[in-house]
GROMACS .gro file of C-alpha atoms in nm:
model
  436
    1UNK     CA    1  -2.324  -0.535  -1.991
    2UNK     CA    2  -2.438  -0.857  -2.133
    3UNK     CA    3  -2.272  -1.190  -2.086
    4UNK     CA    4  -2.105  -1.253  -2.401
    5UNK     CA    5  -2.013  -0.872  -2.419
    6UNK     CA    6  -1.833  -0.951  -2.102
    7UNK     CA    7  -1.664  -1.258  -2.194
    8UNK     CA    8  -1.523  -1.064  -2.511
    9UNK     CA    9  -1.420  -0.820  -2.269
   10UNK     CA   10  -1.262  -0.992  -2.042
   11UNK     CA   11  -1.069  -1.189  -2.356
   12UNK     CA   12  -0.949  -0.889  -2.442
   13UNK     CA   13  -0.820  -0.739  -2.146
   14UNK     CA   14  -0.641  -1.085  -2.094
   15UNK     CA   15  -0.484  -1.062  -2.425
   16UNK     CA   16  -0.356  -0.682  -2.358
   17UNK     CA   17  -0.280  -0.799  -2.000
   18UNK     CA   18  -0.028  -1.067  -2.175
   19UNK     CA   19   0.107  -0.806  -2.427
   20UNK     CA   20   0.219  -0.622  -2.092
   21UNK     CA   21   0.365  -0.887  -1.915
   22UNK     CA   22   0.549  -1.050  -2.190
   23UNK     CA   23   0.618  -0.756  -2.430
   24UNK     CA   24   0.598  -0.436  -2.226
   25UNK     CA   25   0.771  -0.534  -1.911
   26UNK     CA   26   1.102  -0.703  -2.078
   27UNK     CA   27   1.122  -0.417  -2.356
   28UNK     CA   28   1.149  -0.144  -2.096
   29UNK     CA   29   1.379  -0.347  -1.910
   30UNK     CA   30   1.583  -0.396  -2.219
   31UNK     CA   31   1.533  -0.016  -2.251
   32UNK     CA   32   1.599   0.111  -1.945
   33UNK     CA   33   1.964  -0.046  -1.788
   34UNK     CA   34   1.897   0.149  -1.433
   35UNK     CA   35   1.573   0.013  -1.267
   36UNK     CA   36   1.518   0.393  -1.140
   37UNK     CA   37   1.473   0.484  -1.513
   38UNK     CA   38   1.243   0.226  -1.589
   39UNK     CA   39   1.014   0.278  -1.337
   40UNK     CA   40   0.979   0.644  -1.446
   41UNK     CA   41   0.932   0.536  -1.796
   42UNK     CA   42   0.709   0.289  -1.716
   43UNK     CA   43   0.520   0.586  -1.497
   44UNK     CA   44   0.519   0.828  -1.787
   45UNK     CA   45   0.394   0.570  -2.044
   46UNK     CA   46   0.051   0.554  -1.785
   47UNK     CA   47   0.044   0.911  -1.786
   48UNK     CA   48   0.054   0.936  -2.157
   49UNK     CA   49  -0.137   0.627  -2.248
   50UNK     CA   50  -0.419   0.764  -2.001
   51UNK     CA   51  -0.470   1.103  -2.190
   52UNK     CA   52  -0.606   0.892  -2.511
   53UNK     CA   53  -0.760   0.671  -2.303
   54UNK     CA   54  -0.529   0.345  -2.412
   55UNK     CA   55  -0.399   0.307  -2.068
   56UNK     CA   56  -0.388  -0.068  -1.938
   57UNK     CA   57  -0.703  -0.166  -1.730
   58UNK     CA   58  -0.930  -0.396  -1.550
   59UNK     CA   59  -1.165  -0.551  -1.811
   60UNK     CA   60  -1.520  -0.706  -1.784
   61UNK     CA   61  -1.558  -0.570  -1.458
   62UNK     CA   62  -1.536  -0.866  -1.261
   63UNK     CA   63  -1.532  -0.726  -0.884
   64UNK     CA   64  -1.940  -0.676  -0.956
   65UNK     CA   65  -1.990  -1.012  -0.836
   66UNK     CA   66  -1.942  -0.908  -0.505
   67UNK     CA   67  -1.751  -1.238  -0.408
   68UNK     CA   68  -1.403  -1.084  -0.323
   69UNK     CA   69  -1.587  -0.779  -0.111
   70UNK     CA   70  -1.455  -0.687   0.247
   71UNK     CA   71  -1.521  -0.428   0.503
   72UNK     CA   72  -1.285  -0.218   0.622
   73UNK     CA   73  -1.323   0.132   0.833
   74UNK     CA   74  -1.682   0.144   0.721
   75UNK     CA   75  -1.674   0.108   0.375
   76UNK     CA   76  -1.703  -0.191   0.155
   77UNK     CA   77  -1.416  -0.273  -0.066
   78UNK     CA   78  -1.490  -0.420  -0.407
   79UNK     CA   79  -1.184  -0.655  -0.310
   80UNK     CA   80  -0.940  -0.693  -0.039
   81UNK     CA   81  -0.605  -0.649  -0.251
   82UNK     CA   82  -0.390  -0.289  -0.261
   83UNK     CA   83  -0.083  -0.163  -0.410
   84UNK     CA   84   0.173  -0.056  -0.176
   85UNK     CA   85   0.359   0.284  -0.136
   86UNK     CA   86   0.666   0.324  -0.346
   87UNK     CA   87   0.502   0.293  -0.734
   88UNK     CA   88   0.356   0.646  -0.715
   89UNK     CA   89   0.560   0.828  -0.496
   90UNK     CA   90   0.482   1.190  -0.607
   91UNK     CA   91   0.072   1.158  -0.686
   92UNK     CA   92   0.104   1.140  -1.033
   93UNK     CA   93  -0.082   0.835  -1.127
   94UNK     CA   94  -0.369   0.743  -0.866
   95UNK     CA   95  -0.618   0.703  -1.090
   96UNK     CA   96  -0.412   0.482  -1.330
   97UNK     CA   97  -0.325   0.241  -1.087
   98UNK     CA   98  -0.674   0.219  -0.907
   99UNK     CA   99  -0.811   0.117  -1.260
  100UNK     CA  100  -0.559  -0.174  -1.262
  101UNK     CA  101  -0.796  -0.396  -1.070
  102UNK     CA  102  -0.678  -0.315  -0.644
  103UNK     CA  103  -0.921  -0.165  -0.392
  104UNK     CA  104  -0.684  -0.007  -0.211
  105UNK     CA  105  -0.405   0.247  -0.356
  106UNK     CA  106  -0.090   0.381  -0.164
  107UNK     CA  107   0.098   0.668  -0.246
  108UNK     CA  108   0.412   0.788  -0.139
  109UNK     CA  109   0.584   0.847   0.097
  110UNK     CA  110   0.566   1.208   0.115
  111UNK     CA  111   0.730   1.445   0.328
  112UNK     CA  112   0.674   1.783   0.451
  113UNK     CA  113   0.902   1.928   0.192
  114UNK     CA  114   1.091   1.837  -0.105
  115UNK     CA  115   1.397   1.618  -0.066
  116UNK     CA  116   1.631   1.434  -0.318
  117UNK     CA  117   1.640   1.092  -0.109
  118UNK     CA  118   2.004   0.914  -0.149
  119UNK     CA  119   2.228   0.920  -0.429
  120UNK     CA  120   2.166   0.691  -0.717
  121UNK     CA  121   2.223   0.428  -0.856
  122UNK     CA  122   1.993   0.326  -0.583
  123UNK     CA  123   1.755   0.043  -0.687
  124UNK     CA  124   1.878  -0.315  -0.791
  125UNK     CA  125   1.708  -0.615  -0.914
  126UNK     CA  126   1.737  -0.943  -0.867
  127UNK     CA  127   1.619  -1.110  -1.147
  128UNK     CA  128   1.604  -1.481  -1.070
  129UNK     CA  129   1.484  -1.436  -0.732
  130UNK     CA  130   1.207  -1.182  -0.845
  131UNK     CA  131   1.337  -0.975  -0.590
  132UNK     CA  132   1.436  -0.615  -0.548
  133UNK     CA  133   1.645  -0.388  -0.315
  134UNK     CA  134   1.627  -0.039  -0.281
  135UNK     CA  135   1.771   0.262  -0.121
  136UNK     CA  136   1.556   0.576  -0.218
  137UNK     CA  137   1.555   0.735   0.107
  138UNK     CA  138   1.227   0.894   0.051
  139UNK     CA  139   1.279   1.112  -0.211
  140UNK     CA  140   0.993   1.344  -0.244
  141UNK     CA  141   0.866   1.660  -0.430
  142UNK     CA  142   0.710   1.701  -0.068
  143UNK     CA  143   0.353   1.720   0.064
  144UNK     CA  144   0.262   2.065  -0.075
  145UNK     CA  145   0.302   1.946  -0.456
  146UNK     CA  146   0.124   1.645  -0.364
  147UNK     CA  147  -0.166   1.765  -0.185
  148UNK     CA  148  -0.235   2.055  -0.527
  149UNK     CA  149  -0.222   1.755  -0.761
  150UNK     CA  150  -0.447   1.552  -0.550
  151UNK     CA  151  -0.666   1.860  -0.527
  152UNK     CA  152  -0.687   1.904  -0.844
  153UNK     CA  153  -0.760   1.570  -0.936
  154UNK     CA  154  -1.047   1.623  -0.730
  155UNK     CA  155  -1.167   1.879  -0.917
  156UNK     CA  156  -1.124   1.733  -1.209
  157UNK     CA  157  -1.374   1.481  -1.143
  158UNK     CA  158  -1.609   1.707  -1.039
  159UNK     CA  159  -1.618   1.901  -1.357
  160UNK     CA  160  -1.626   1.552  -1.542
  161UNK     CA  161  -1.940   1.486  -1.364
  162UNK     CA  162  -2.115   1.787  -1.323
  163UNK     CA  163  -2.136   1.936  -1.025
  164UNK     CA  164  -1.928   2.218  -1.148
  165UNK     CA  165  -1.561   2.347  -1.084
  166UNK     CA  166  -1.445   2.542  -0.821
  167UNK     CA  167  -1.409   2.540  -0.457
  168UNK     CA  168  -1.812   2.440  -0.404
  169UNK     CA  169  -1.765   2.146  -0.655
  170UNK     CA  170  -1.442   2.041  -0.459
  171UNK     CA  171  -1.643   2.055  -0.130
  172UNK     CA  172  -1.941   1.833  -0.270
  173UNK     CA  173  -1.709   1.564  -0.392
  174UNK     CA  174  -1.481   1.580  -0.063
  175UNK     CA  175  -1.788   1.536   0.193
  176UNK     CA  176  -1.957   1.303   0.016
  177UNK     CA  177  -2.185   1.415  -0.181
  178UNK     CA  178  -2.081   1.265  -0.509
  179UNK     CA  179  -2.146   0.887  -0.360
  180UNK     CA  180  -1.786   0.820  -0.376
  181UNK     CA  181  -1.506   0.775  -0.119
  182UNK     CA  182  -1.348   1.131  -0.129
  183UNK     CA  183  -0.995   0.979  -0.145
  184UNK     CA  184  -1.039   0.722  -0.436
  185UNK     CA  185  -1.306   0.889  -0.629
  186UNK     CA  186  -1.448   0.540  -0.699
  187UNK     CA  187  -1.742   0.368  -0.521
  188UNK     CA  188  -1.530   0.034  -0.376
  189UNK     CA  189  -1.192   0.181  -0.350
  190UNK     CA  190  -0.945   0.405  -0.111
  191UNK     CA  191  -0.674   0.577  -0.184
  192UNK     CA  192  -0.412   0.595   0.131
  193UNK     CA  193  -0.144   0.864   0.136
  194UNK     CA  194   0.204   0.769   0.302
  195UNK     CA  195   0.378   1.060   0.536
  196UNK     CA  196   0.695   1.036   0.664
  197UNK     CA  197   0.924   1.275   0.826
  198UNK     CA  198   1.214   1.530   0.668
  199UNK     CA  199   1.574   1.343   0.672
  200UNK     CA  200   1.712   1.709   0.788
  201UNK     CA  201   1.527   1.692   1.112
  202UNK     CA  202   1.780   1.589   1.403
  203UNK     CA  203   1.703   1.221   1.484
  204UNK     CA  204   1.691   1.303   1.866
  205UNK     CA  205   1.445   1.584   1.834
  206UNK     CA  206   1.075   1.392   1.854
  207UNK     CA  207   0.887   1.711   1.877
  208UNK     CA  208   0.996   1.855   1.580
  209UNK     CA  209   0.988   1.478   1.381
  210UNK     CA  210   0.622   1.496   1.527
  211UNK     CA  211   0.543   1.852   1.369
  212UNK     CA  212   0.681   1.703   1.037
  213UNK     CA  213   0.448   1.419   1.066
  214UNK     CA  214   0.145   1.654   1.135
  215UNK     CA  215   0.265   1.920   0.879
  216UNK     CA  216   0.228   1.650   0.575
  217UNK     CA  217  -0.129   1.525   0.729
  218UNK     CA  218  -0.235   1.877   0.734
  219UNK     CA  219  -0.148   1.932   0.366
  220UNK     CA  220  -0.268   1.589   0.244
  221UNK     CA  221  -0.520   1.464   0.461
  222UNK     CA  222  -0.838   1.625   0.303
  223UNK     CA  223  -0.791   1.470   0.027
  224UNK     CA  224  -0.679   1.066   0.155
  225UNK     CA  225  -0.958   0.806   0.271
  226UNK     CA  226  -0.641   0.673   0.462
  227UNK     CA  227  -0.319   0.844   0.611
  228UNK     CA  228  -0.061   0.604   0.670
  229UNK     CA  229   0.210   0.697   0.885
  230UNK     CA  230   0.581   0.528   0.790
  231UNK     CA  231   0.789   0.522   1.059
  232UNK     CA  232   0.983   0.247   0.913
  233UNK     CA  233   1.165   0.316   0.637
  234UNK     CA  234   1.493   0.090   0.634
  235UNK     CA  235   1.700   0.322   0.355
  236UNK     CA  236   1.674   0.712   0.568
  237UNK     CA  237   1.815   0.807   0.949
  238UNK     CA  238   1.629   0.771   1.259
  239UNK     CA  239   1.328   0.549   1.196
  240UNK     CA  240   1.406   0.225   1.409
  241UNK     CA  241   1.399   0.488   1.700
  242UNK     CA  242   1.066   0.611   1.623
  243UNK     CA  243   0.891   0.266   1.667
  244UNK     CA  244   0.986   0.262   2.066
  245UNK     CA  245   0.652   0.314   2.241
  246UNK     CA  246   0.678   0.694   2.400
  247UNK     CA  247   0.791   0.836   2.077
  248UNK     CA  248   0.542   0.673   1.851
  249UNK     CA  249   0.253   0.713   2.078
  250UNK     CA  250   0.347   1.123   2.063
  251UNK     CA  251   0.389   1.138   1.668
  252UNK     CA  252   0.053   0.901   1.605
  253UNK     CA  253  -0.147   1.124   1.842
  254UNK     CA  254  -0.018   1.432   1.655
  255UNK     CA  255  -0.097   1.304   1.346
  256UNK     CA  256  -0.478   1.133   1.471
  257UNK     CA  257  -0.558   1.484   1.560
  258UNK     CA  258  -0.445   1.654   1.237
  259UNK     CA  259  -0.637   1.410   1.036
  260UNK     CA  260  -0.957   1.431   1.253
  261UNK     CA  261  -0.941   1.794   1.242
  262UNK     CA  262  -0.937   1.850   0.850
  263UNK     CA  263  -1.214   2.039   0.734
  264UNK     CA  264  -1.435   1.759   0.590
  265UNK     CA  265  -1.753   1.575   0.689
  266UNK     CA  266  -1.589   1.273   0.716
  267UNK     CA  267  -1.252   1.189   0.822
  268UNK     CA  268  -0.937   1.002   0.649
  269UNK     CA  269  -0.894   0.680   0.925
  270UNK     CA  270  -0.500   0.656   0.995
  271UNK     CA  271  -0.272   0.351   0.990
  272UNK     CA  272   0.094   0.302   1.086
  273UNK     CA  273   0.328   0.083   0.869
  274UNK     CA  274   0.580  -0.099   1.097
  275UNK     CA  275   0.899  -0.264   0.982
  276UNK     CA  276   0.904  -0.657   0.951
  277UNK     CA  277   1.256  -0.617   1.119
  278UNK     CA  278   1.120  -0.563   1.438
  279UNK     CA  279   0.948  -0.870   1.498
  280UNK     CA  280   1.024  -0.960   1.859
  281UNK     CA  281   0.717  -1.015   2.098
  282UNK     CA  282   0.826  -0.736   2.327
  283UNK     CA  283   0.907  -0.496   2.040
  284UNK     CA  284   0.541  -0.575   1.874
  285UNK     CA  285   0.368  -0.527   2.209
  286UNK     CA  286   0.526  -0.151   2.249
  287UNK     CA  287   0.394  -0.078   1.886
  288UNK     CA  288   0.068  -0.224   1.961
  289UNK     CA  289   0.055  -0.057   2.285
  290UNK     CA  290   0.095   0.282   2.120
  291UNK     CA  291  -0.155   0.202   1.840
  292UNK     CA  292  -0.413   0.161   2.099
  293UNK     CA  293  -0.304   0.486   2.312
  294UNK     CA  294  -0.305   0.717   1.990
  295UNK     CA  295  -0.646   0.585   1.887
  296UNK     CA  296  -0.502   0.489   1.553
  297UNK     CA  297  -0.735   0.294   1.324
  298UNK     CA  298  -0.460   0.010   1.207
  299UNK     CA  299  -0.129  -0.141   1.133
  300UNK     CA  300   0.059  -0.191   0.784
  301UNK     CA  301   0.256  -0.512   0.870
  302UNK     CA  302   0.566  -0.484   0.620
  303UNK     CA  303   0.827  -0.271   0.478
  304UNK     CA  304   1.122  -0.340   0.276
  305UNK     CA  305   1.355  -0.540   0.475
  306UNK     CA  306   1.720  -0.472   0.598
  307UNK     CA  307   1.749  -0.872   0.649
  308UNK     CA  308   1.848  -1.095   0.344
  309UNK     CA  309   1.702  -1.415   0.286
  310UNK     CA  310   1.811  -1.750   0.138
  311UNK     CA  311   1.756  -1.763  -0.230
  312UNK     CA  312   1.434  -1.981  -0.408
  313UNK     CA  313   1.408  -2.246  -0.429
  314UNK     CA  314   1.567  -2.368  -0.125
  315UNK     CA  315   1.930  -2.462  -0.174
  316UNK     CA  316   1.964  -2.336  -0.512
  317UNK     CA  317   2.269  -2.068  -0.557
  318UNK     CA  318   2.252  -1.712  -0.679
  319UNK     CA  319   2.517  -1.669  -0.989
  320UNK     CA  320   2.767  -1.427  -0.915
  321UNK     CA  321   2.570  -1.088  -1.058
  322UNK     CA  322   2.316  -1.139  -0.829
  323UNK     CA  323   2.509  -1.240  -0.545
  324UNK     CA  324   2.657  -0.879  -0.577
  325UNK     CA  325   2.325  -0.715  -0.572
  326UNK     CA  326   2.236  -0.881  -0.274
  327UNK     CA  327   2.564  -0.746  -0.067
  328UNK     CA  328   2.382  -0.435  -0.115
  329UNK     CA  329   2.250  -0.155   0.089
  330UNK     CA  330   1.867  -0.123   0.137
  331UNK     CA  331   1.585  -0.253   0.178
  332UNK     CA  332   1.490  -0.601   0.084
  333UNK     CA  333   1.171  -0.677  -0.151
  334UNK     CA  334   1.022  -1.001  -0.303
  335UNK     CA  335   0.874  -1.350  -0.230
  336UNK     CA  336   1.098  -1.472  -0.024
  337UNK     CA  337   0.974  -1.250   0.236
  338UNK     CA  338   0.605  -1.439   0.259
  339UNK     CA  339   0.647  -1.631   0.534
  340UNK     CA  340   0.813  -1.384   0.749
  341UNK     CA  341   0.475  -1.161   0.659
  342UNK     CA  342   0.190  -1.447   0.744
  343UNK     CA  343   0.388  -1.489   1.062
  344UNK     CA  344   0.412  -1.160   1.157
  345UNK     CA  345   0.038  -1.097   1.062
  346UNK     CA  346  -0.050  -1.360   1.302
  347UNK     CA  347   0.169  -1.172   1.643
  348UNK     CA  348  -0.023  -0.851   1.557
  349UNK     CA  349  -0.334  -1.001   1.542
  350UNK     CA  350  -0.315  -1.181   1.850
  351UNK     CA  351  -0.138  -0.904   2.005
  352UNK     CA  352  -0.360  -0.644   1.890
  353UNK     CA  353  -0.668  -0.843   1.992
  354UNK     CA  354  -0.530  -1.060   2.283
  355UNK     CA  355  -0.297  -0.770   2.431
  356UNK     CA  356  -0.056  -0.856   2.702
  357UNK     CA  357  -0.177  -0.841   3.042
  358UNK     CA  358   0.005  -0.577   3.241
  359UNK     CA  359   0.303  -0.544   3.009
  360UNK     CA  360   0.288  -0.137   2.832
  361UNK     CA  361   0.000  -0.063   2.921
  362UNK     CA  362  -0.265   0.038   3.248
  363UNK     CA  363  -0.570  -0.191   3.369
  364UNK     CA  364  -0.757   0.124   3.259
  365UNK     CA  365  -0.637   0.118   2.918
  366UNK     CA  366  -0.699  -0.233   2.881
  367UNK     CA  367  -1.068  -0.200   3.033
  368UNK     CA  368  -1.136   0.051   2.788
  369UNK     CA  369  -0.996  -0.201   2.474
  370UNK     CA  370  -1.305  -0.386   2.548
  371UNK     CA  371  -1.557  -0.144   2.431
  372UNK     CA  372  -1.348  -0.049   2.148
  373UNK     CA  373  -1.299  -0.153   1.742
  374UNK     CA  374  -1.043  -0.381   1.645
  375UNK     CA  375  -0.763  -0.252   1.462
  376UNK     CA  376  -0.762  -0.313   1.120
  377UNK     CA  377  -0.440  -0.467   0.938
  378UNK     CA  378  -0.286  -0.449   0.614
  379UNK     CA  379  -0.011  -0.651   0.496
  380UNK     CA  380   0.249  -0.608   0.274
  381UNK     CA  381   0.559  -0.812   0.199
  382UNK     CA  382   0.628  -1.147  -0.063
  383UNK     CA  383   0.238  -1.166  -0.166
  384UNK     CA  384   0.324  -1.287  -0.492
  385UNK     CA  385  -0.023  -1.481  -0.613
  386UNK     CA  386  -0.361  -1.534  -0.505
  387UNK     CA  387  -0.298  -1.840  -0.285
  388UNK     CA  388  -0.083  -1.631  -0.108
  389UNK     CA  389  -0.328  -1.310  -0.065
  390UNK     CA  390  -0.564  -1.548   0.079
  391UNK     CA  391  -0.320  -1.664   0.378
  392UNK     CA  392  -0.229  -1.353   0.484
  393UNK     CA  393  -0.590  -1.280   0.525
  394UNK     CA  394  -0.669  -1.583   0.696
  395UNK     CA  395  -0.432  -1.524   0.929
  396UNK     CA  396  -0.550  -1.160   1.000
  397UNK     CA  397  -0.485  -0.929   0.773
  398UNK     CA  398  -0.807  -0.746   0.594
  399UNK     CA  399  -0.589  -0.620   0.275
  400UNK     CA  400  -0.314  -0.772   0.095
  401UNK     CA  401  -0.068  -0.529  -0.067
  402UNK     CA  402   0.210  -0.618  -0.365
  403UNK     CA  403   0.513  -0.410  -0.476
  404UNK     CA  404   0.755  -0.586  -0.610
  405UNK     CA  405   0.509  -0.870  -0.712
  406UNK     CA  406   0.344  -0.599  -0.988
  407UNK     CA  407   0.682  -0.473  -1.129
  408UNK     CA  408   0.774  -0.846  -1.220
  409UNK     CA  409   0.431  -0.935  -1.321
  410UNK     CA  410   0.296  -0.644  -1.485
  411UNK     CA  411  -0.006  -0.440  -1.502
  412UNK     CA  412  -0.220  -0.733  -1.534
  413UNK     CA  413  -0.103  -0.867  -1.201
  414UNK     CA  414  -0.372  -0.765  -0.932
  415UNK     CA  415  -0.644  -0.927  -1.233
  416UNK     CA  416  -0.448  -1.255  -1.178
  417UNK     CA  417  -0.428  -1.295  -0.853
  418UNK     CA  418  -0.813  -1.246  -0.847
  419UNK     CA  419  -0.891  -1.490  -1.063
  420UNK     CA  420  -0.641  -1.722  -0.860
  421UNK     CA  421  -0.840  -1.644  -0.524
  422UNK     CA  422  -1.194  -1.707  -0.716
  423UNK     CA  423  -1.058  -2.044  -0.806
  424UNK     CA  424  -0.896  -2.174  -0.455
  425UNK     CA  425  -1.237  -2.029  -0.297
  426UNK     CA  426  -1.450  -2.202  -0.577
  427UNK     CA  427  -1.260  -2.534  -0.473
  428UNK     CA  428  -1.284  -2.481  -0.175
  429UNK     CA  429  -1.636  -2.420  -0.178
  430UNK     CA  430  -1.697  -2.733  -0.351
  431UNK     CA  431  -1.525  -2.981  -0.127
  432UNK     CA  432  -1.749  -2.858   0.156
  433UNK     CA  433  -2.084  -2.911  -0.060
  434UNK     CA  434  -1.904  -3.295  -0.138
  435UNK     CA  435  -1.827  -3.335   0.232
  436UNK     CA  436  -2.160  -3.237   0.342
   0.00000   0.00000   0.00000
């Protein structure tokens, strides 16, 4: 593409971008009274805007550069932003959402088998604080249902580019063969799928929470470049439990073994998301401990949070609607949560890196740490802008993921944020050449 065909189509995309933010996101707000509802319309609109090819994405291509790229688990990511679990929970709209400008895409969480999650209403915004809190409880059409449509998206692309239809075609694309990541589909980007365990299985019962855990990674695995293992979901029983070193070591072995045992050429790595509740040094040690003892690949610093924090900007009051909201049950999303994230980034790096010398862990565990690849972090929590995305990184993390941040902002978000990096890098770039 020529320059000044990219310029127009990166005006373009701006201008549609702005419709989104402006037009699309109020009206179906206006449309839509329960945020629940919304968030399915908004879901079906990608579905059905994607069929004619209108749906909203990235224009002008702008990750070609190469200035935002970033390795993680062997492969080079056009960019180091993702979208966190939660917007696709069922593995309807992958595709849609990578072509909205992130390099990573999380889906789910999915369980082994279907389950309604809690009763609604059960999300709640809070408008002037940009802020959300919800109580899903992992509803899920469960892993089987995900895994066929994630199959079959598979084989979609393979028919759309040739190689054919059909179990062969499948394999080709899955090991490799195509040139892209066999998650994703596109050359730059993963796609991670979140597991998490069935609310009917007894809390107290880790064997059979760790057969759940390695019954969704067997169905969904083959078709993930990353499996990410939630074992911190604030809104469903049991999960604080699960983040206690003996018990998560057993379920993340479990599932590292089902996910190195899929039949592919190469294998999905696996991360655990941890809850930004448990931030103690002692309670991060234990989790680090058993991320090194599983031979997990990395940590997703952030969940939803069962804490509330003080509105924005500091001292100003909530009015009374939203002061209700925030009384409720669930789990916590929005900016206010940003500092609490580049803080806790910064324990698990040092922790992860810098373990604790004879605290959790053997002299022959920690001789072996030496030889062995650091863990990899994500981050997710209050990222609301590109400043923002580039402080969590500094301070450890190798992806930044947003939630909330894209249902306030709109489709055009991840673009935005971007641009912001390219500019505080660009500045930053020049003060060194004047200092020099």
């Amino acid at each position: 593409m020529n320059r000044k065909r990219m310029v127009e189509a990166m005006s373009f995309g701006r201008l549609i971008l702005a419709i989104h933010r402006w037009v699309a996101v109020p009206l179906i707000r206006a449309i839509f009274d329960d945020p629940e509802d919304a968030h399915i319309g908004g879901l079906r609109l990608l579905k059905g805007l994607y069929r004619f090819g209108l749906h909203p994405r990235e224009r002008g291509r702008p990750d070609d550069a190469g200035d935002l790229e970033t390795k993680v688990f062997n492969h080079t990511l056009a960019n180091p932003l993702g979208i966190s679990s939660g917007l696709d929970k069922h593995g309807e709209i992958p595709t849609q959402l990578l072509a909205l400008g992130p390099a990573v895409v999380e889906i789910g969480g999915v369980t082994p088998s279907r389950q309604s999650g809690n009763s609604k209403p059960r999300v709640f915004r809070i408008v002037s604080q940009r802020a959300m809190i919800n109580r899903y409880g992992l509803n899920s059409v469960g892993a089987a249902v995900v895994g066929a449509r994630l199959r079959q998206r598979v084989r979609e692309f393979a028919y759309a580019q040739g190689y054919g239809i059909g179990q062969d075609a499948e394999r080709f694309v899955l090991d490799g063969d195509a040139g892209v990541p066999p998650g994703s589909l596109v050359k730059g980007k993963l796609l991670a799928v979140n597991v998490a365990k069935s609310s009917s299985t007894s809390d107290g019962d880790i064997e059979a929470i760790g057969r759940d855990y390695v019954m969704a990674t067997s169905l969904l695995a083959r078709y993930a470049d990353i499996i990410v293992v939630n074992v911190s979901c604030p809104n469903a029983p049991g999960y604080r439990e699960l983040q206690e070193t003996e018990p998560l070591t057993m379920i993340l072995t479990g599932v590292v073994n089902a996910a190195t045992s899929i039949d592919r050429k190469s294998k999905p790595a696996v991360m655990v998301k941890v809850s930004p509740d448990e931030d103690t040094e002692a309670q991060i040690a234990n989790i680090c401990a058993a991320v090194w003892d599983s031979g997990v690949d990395g940590v997703v610093v952030g969940n939803t949070s069962k804490l509330r924090p003080n509105p924005l900007a500091e001292g100003k009051s909530l009015s009374e609607a939203d002061a209700a909201i925030m009384k409720e049950q669930g789990g916590y999303s929005g900016p206010q949560l940003f500092h609490r994230t580049v803080n806790l980034v910064k324990k698990y790096r040092r922790i992860l890196d810098h373990p604790l010398h004879g605290q959790n862990e053997s002299q022959q565990t920690q001789l072996q740490r030496a030889k062995l690849t650091p863990k990899v972090i994500f981050c997710t929590g209050g990222v609301d802008n590109g400043q923002q995305a580039l402080e969590v990184l500094n301070a450890g993390a190798s992806v930044a993921q947003i939630y909330t941040a894209l249902v306030y902002g709109g489709v055009g978000k991840i673009t935005s944020m971007k641009q912001d990096m390219r500019k505080v890098i660009g500045k930053s770039l020049e003060s060194d050449v004047r200092e020099r």
